[in-house]
JSON list of C-alpha atoms in Angstrom, two decimals:
[
{"chain": "A", "resi": 1, "resn": "MET", "atom": "CA", "xyz": [51.83, 122.30, 115.88]},
{"chain": "A", "resi": 2, "resn": "SER", "atom": "CA", "xyz": [54.46, 120.18, 114.11]},
{"chain": "A", "resi": 3, "resn": "GLN", "atom": "CA", "xyz": [55.54, 120.41, 110.49]},
{"chain": "A", "resi": 4, "resn": "VAL", "atom": "CA", "xyz": [56.83, 118.06, 107.83]},
{"chain": "A", "resi": 5, "resn": "GLU", "atom": "CA", "xyz": [58.23, 119.00, 104.44]},
{"chain": "A", "resi": 6, "resn": "GLU", "atom": "CA", "xyz": [59.19, 116.24, 102.01]},
{"chain": "A", "resi": 7, "resn": "SER", "atom": "CA", "xyz": [59.58, 115.94, 98.25]},
{"chain": "A", "resi": 8, "resn": "ILE", "atom": "CA", "xyz": [60.27, 113.32, 95.61]},
{"chain": "A", "resi": 9, "resn": "GLU", "atom": "CA", "xyz": [60.82, 113.28, 91.87]},
{"chain": "A", "resi": 10, "resn": "VAL", "atom": "CA", "xyz": [58.52, 110.97, 89.92]},
{"chain": "A", "resi": 11, "resn": "GLY", "atom": "CA", "xyz": [59.06, 109.80, 86.36]},
{"chain": "A", "resi": 12, "resn": "VAL", "atom": "CA", "xyz": [55.78, 111.07, 84.92]},
{"chain": "A", "resi": 13, "resn": "PRO", "atom": "CA", "xyz": [54.56, 114.39, 83.47]},
{"chain": "A", "resi": 14, "resn": "VAL", "atom": "CA", "xyz": [53.12, 117.01, 85.84]},
{"chain": "A", "resi": 15, "resn": "SER", "atom": "CA", "xyz": [49.54, 116.41, 84.66]},
{"chain": "A", "resi": 16, "resn": "THR", "atom": "CA", "xyz": [49.83, 112.66, 85.32]},
{"chain": "A", "resi": 17, "resn": "ALA", "atom": "CA", "xyz": [51.18, 113.14, 88.86]},
{"chain": "A", "resi": 18, "resn": "TYR", "atom": "CA", "xyz": [48.55, 115.77, 89.63]},
{"chain": "A", "resi": 19, "resn": "ASN", "atom": "CA", "xyz": [45.69, 113.73, 88.14]},
{"chain": "A", "resi": 20, "resn": "GLN", "atom": "CA", "xyz": [46.61, 110.69, 90.25]},
{"chain": "A", "resi": 21, "resn": "TRP", "atom": "CA", "xyz": [46.85, 112.81, 93.41]},
{"chain": "A", "resi": 22, "resn": "THR", "atom": "CA", "xyz": [43.23, 113.93, 92.87]},
{"chain": "A", "resi": 23, "resn": "GLN", "atom": "CA", "xyz": [42.09, 110.29, 93.16]},
{"chain": "A", "resi": 24, "resn": "PHE", "atom": "CA", "xyz": [41.77, 110.32, 96.95]},
{"chain": "A", "resi": 25, "resn": "GLU", "atom": "CA", "xyz": [39.98, 106.97, 97.15]},
{"chain": "A", "resi": 26, "resn": "ASP", "atom": "CA", "xyz": [43.14, 105.35, 95.71]},
{"chain": "A", "resi": 27, "resn": "PHE", "atom": "CA", "xyz": [45.38, 106.70, 98.52]},
{"chain": "A", "resi": 28, "resn": "PRO", "atom": "CA", "xyz": [45.18, 103.46, 100.57]},
{"chain": "A", "resi": 29, "resn": "GLN", "atom": "CA", "xyz": [47.11, 101.77, 97.73]},
{"chain": "A", "resi": 30, "resn": "PHE", "atom": "CA", "xyz": [50.22, 103.81, 98.55]},
{"chain": "A", "resi": 31, "resn": "MET", "atom": "CA", "xyz": [49.62, 105.53, 101.90]},
{"chain": "A", "resi": 32, "resn": "GLU", "atom": "CA", "xyz": [50.51, 103.32, 104.83]},
{"chain": "A", "resi": 33, "resn": "GLY", "atom": "CA", "xyz": [47.98, 103.55, 107.63]},
{"chain": "A", "resi": 34, "resn": "VAL", "atom": "CA", "xyz": [45.16, 104.88, 105.44]},
{"chain": "A", "resi": 35, "resn": "GLU", "atom": "CA", "xyz": [42.39, 102.28, 105.50]},
{"chain": "A", "resi": 36, "resn": "ARG", "atom": "CA", "xyz": [39.75, 104.13, 103.49]},
{"chain": "A", "resi": 37, "resn": "ILE", "atom": "CA", "xyz": [38.92, 107.51, 101.98]},
{"chain": "A", "resi": 38, "resn": "GLU", "atom": "CA", "xyz": [35.46, 108.45, 100.77]},
{"chain": "A", "resi": 39, "resn": "GLN", "atom": "CA", "xyz": [35.10, 111.37, 98.36]},
{"chain": "A", "resi": 40, "resn": "ARG", "atom": "CA", "xyz": [31.89, 112.98, 99.62]},
{"chain": "A", "resi": 41, "resn": "SER", "atom": "CA", "xyz": [31.88, 116.03, 97.35]},
{"chain": "A", "resi": 42, "resn": "ASP", "atom": "CA", "xyz": [34.31, 117.94, 95.15]},
{"chain": "A", "resi": 43, "resn": "THR", "atom": "CA", "xyz": [35.82, 119.49, 98.28]},
{"chain": "A", "resi": 44, "resn": "LEU", "atom": "CA", "xyz": [35.09, 117.06, 101.14]},
{"chain": "A", "resi": 45, "resn": "THR", "atom": "CA", "xyz": [36.74, 113.72, 101.94]},
{"chain": "A", "resi": 46, "resn": "HIS", "atom": "CA", "xyz": [36.21, 111.34, 104.85]},
{"chain": "A", "resi": 47, "resn": "TRP", "atom": "CA", "xyz": [39.32, 109.48, 106.08]},
{"chain": "A", "resi": 48, "resn": "VAL", "atom": "CA", "xyz": [39.68, 106.32, 108.16]},
{"chain": "A", "resi": 49, "resn": "THR", "atom": "CA", "xyz": [43.25, 105.72, 109.34]},
{"chain": "A", "resi": 50, "resn": "LYS", "atom": "CA", "xyz": [44.98, 103.26, 111.61]},
{"chain": "A", "resi": 51, "resn": "ILE", "atom": "CA", "xyz": [48.51, 104.21, 112.55]},
{"chain": "A", "resi": 52, "resn": "GLY", "atom": "CA", "xyz": [50.45, 102.61, 115.35]},
{"chain": "A", "resi": 53, "resn": "GLY", "atom": "CA", "xyz": [47.32, 100.74, 116.41]},
{"chain": "A", "resi": 54, "resn": "VAL", "atom": "CA", "xyz": [45.32, 103.98, 116.79]},
{"chain": "A", "resi": 55, "resn": "LYS", "atom": "CA", "xyz": [42.24, 104.22, 114.59]},
{"chain": "A", "resi": 56, "resn": "ARG", "atom": "CA", "xyz": [41.02, 107.70, 113.63]},
{"chain": "A", "resi": 57, "resn": "GLU", "atom": "CA", "xyz": [38.25, 109.10, 111.47]},
{"chain": "A", "resi": 58, "resn": "PHE", "atom": "CA", "xyz": [38.09, 112.67, 110.23]},
{"chain": "A", "resi": 59, "resn": "ASP", "atom": "CA", "xyz": [36.82, 114.88, 107.43]},
{"chain": "A", "resi": 60, "resn": "ALA", "atom": "CA", "xyz": [39.16, 117.00, 105.35]},
{"chain": "A", "resi": 61, "resn": "LYS", "atom": "CA", "xyz": [38.16, 119.93, 103.17]},
{"chain": "A", "resi": 62, "resn": "ILE", "atom": "CA", "xyz": [40.02, 120.85, 99.99]},
{"chain": "A", "resi": 63, "resn": "THR", "atom": "CA", "xyz": [40.72, 124.55, 100.48]},
{"chain": "A", "resi": 64, "resn": "GLU", "atom": "CA", "xyz": [42.59, 125.15, 97.22]},
{"chain": "A", "resi": 65, "resn": "GLN", "atom": "CA", "xyz": [43.01, 123.08, 94.10]},
{"chain": "A", "resi": 66, "resn": "ILE", "atom": "CA", "xyz": [44.68, 124.35, 90.96]},
{"chain": "A", "resi": 67, "resn": "PRO", "atom": "CA", "xyz": [45.19, 121.79, 88.17]},
{"chain": "A", "resi": 68, "resn": "ASP", "atom": "CA", "xyz": [48.81, 120.74, 87.68]},
{"chain": "A", "resi": 69, "resn": "GLU", "atom": "CA", "xyz": [49.95, 123.05, 90.50]},
{"chain": "A", "resi": 70, "resn": "ARG", "atom": "CA", "xyz": [48.58, 122.32, 93.99]},
{"chain": "A", "resi": 71, "resn": "VAL", "atom": "CA", "xyz": [46.08, 120.64, 96.27]},
{"chain": "A", "resi": 72, "resn": "ALA", "atom": "CA", "xyz": [45.64, 122.12, 99.78]},
{"chain": "A", "resi": 73, "resn": "TRP", "atom": "CA", "xyz": [43.45, 120.81, 102.60]},
{"chain": "A", "resi": 74, "resn": "THR", "atom": "CA", "xyz": [42.56, 121.15, 106.25]},
{"chain": "A", "resi": 75, "resn": "THR", "atom": "CA", "xyz": [40.69, 118.88, 108.61]},
{"chain": "A", "resi": 76, "resn": "VAL", "atom": "CA", "xyz": [37.25, 120.17, 109.55]},
{"chain": "A", "resi": 77, "resn": "ASP", "atom": "CA", "xyz": [35.79, 117.46, 111.75]},
{"chain": "A", "resi": 78, "resn": "GLY", "atom": "CA", "xyz": [37.01, 114.45, 113.64]},
{"chain": "A", "resi": 79, "resn": "GLU", "atom": "CA", "xyz": [39.91, 113.22, 115.69]},
{"chain": "A", "resi": 80, "resn": "SER", "atom": "CA", "xyz": [42.85, 114.58, 113.70]},
{"chain": "A", "resi": 81, "resn": "LYS", "atom": "CA", "xyz": [44.04, 118.18, 113.38]},
{"chain": "A", "resi": 82, "resn": "GLN", "atom": "CA", "xyz": [46.10, 118.84, 110.28]},
{"chain": "A", "resi": 83, "resn": "ALA", "atom": "CA", "xyz": [46.49, 121.03, 107.22]},
{"chain": "A", "resi": 84, "resn": "GLY", "atom": "CA", "xyz": [48.72, 120.66, 104.23]},
{"chain": "A", "resi": 85, "resn": "VAL", "atom": "CA", "xyz": [49.51, 121.24, 100.61]},
{"chain": "A", "resi": 86, "resn": "VAL", "atom": "CA", "xyz": [50.99, 119.14, 97.82]},
{"chain": "A", "resi": 87, "resn": "THR", "atom": "CA", "xyz": [52.57, 121.04, 94.94]},
{"chain": "A", "resi": 88, "resn": "PHE", "atom": "CA", "xyz": [53.67, 119.74, 91.55]},
{"chain": "A", "resi": 89, "resn": "HIS", "atom": "CA", "xyz": [56.77, 121.16, 89.85]},
{"chain": "A", "resi": 90, "resn": "TYR", "atom": "CA", "xyz": [57.84, 120.65, 86.23]},
{"chain": "A", "resi": 91, "resn": "ILE", "atom": "CA", "xyz": [61.37, 119.27, 85.94]},
{"chain": "A", "resi": 92, "resn": "ASP", "atom": "CA", "xyz": [61.13, 118.09, 82.33]},
{"chain": "A", "resi": 93, "resn": "ASP", "atom": "CA", "xyz": [58.44, 116.54, 80.09]},
{"chain": "A", "resi": 94, "resn": "ASN", "atom": "CA", "xyz": [58.64, 113.22, 81.96]},
{"chain": "A", "resi": 95, "resn": "THR", "atom": "CA", "xyz": [59.72, 114.25, 85.47]},
{"chain": "A", "resi": 96, "resn": "THR", "atom": "CA", "xyz": [57.77, 116.01, 88.21]},
{"chain": "A", "resi": 97, "resn": "LYS", "atom": "CA", "xyz": [58.83, 117.07, 91.67]},
{"chain": "A", "resi": 98, "resn": "VAL", "atom": "CA", "xyz": [56.03, 116.39, 94.17]},
{"chain": "A", "resi": 99, "resn": "MET", "atom": "CA", "xyz": [56.37, 118.45, 97.36]},
{"chain": "A", "resi": 100, "resn": "LEU", "atom": "CA", "xyz": [54.38, 117.81, 100.54]},
{"chain": "A", "resi": 101, "resn": "GLN", "atom": "CA", "xyz": [54.03, 120.30, 103.39]},
{"chain": "A", "resi": 102, "resn": "LEU", "atom": "CA", "xyz": [52.04, 119.11, 106.39]},
{"chain": "A", "resi": 103, "resn": "ASP", "atom": "CA", "xyz": [51.15, 120.84, 109.66]},
{"chain": "A", "resi": 104, "resn": "TYR", "atom": "CA", "xyz": [49.66, 118.57, 112.31]},
{"chain": "A", "resi": 105, "resn": "GLU", "atom": "CA", "xyz": [48.86, 118.47, 116.01]},
{"chain": "A", "resi": 106, "resn": "PRO", "atom": "CA", "xyz": [50.06, 115.35, 117.82]},
{"chain": "A", "resi": 107, "resn": "GLU", "atom": "CA", "xyz": [47.49, 114.13, 120.34]},
{"chain": "A", "resi": 108, "resn": "GLY", "atom": "CA", "xyz": [48.39, 112.33, 123.54]},
{"chain": "A", "resi": 109, "resn": "LEU", "atom": "CA", "xyz": [51.68, 111.02, 124.86]},
{"chain": "A", "resi": 110, "resn": "ALA", "atom": "CA", "xyz": [52.24, 108.31, 122.25]},
{"chain": "A", "resi": 111, "resn": "GLU", "atom": "CA", "xyz": [51.79, 110.69, 119.30]},
{"chain": "A", "resi": 112, "resn": "SER", "atom": "CA", "xyz": [53.94, 113.36, 120.95]},
{"chain": "A", "resi": 113, "resn": "VAL", "atom": "CA", "xyz": [56.76, 110.86, 121.50]},
{"chain": "A", "resi": 114, "resn": "GLY", "atom": "CA", "xyz": [56.35, 109.52, 117.95]},
{"chain": "A", "resi": 115, "resn": "ASP", "atom": "CA", "xyz": [56.49, 113.08, 116.64]},
{"chain": "A", "resi": 116, "resn": "LYS", "atom": "CA", "xyz": [59.72, 113.78, 118.53]},
{"chain": "A", "resi": 117, "resn": "LEU", "atom": "CA", "xyz": [61.21, 110.56, 117.12]},
{"chain": "A", "resi": 118, "resn": "GLY", "atom": "CA", "xyz": [60.37, 111.62, 113.54]},
{"chain": "A", "resi": 119, "resn": "PHE", "atom": "CA", "xyz": [57.65, 109.04, 112.91]},
{"chain": "A", "resi": 120, "resn": "VAL", "atom": "CA", "xyz": [55.44, 111.37, 110.82]},
{"chain": "A", "resi": 121, "resn": "LYS", "atom": "CA", "xyz": [58.40, 112.53, 108.71]},
{"chain": "A", "resi": 122, "resn": "ARG", "atom": "CA", "xyz": [59.34, 108.90, 107.97]},
{"chain": "A", "resi": 123, "resn": "GLN", "atom": "CA", "xyz": [55.70, 108.11, 107.21]},
{"chain": "A", "resi": 124, "resn": "ALA", "atom": "CA", "xyz": [55.51, 111.01, 104.73]},
{"chain": "A", "resi": 125, "resn": "THR", "atom": "CA", "xyz": [58.78, 109.98, 103.09]},
{"chain": "A", "resi": 126, "resn": "GLY", "atom": "CA", "xyz": [57.54, 106.39, 102.73]},
{"chain": "A", "resi": 127, "resn": "ASP", "atom": "CA", "xyz": [54.15, 107.48, 101.37]},
{"chain": "A", "resi": 128, "resn": "LEU", "atom": "CA", "xyz": [55.81, 109.64, 98.71]},
{"chain": "A", "resi": 129, "resn": "LYS", "atom": "CA", "xyz": [58.11, 106.77, 97.72]},
{"chain": "A", "resi": 130, "resn": "ARG", "atom": "CA", "xyz": [55.11, 104.45, 97.44]},
{"chain": "A", "resi": 131, "resn": "PHE", "atom": "CA", "xyz": [53.27, 107.10, 95.36]},
{"chain": "A", "resi": 132, "resn": "LYS", "atom": "CA", "xyz": [56.28, 107.19, 93.01]},
{"chain": "A", "resi": 133, "resn": "GLU", "atom": "CA", "xyz": [56.31, 103.40, 92.71]},
{"chain": "A", "resi": 134, "resn": "PHE", "atom": "CA", "xyz": [52.51, 103.31, 92.24]},
{"chain": "A", "resi": 135, "resn": "ILE", "atom": "CA", "xyz": [52.33, 105.87, 89.41]},
{"chain": "A", "resi": 136, "resn": "GLU", "atom": "CA", "xyz": [55.53, 104.74, 87.66]},
{"chain": "A", "resi": 137, "resn": "ALA", "atom": "CA", "xyz": [54.45, 101.08, 87.78]},
{"chain": "A", "resi": 138, "resn": "ARG", "atom": "CA", "xyz": [51.29, 102.08, 85.93]},
{"chain": "A", "resi": 139, "resn": "GLY", "atom": "CA", "xyz": [53.45, 103.19, 83.00]},
{"chain": "A", "resi": 140, "resn": "GLY", "atom": "CA", "xyz": [52.59, 106.81, 83.62]},
{"chain": "A", "resi": 141, "resn": "SER", "atom": "CA", "xyz": [48.86, 106.18, 83.40]},
{"chain": "A", "resi": 142, "resn": "GLU", "atom": "CA", "xyz": [46.74, 107.63, 86.19]},
{"chain": "A", "resi": 143, "resn": "THR", "atom": "CA", "xyz": [43.65, 105.85, 87.55]},
{"chain": "A", "resi": 144, "resn": "GLY", "atom": "CA", "xyz": [41.53, 108.95, 86.96]},
{"chain": "A", "resi": 145, "resn": "ALA", "atom": "CA", "xyz": [41.54, 112.73, 87.17]},
{"chain": "A", "resi": 146, "resn": "TRP", "atom": "CA", "xyz": [39.60, 115.64, 88.59]},
{"chain": "A", "resi": 147, "resn": "ARG", "atom": "CA", "xyz": [40.53, 118.85, 86.79]},
{"chain": "A", "resi": 148, "resn": "GLY", "atom": "CA", "xyz": [38.22, 121.23, 88.66]},
{"chain": "A", "resi": 149, "resn": "GLN", "atom": "CA", "xyz": [39.52, 124.27, 90.48]},
{"chain": "A", "resi": 150, "resn": "VAL", "atom": "CA", "xyz": [38.79, 125.24, 94.08]}
]
């Protein structure tokens, strides 16, 4: 199992950053390699990804969700084995630190080599930077929100 930990400060309040992160179907707008996400229930999402020419489909279950604090998940079915959590930390009224922790299992030679070369870490860093650009470009206005707790 490999691990990635990355963080970024975004120029929006905690609730805005959190609300946008709950809009899983919008992830393809800032996550490279994510082709589509379907929200199937409050706690189940279906992902279609294509990274490095490898297409994968899998289901992920939200295992914990606390408004303005954290969203945790684990894969439950499909071709990808991963678990993670994103936490949201108050810096000031208009700044939030978004932290990503991801545990994943590289599959096959190509993914193992890519893992050793830091591909997933760079991908996570880029996705967080694109999230920052996405939410800040919207003037601090999220595309939606889900405030339920899991």
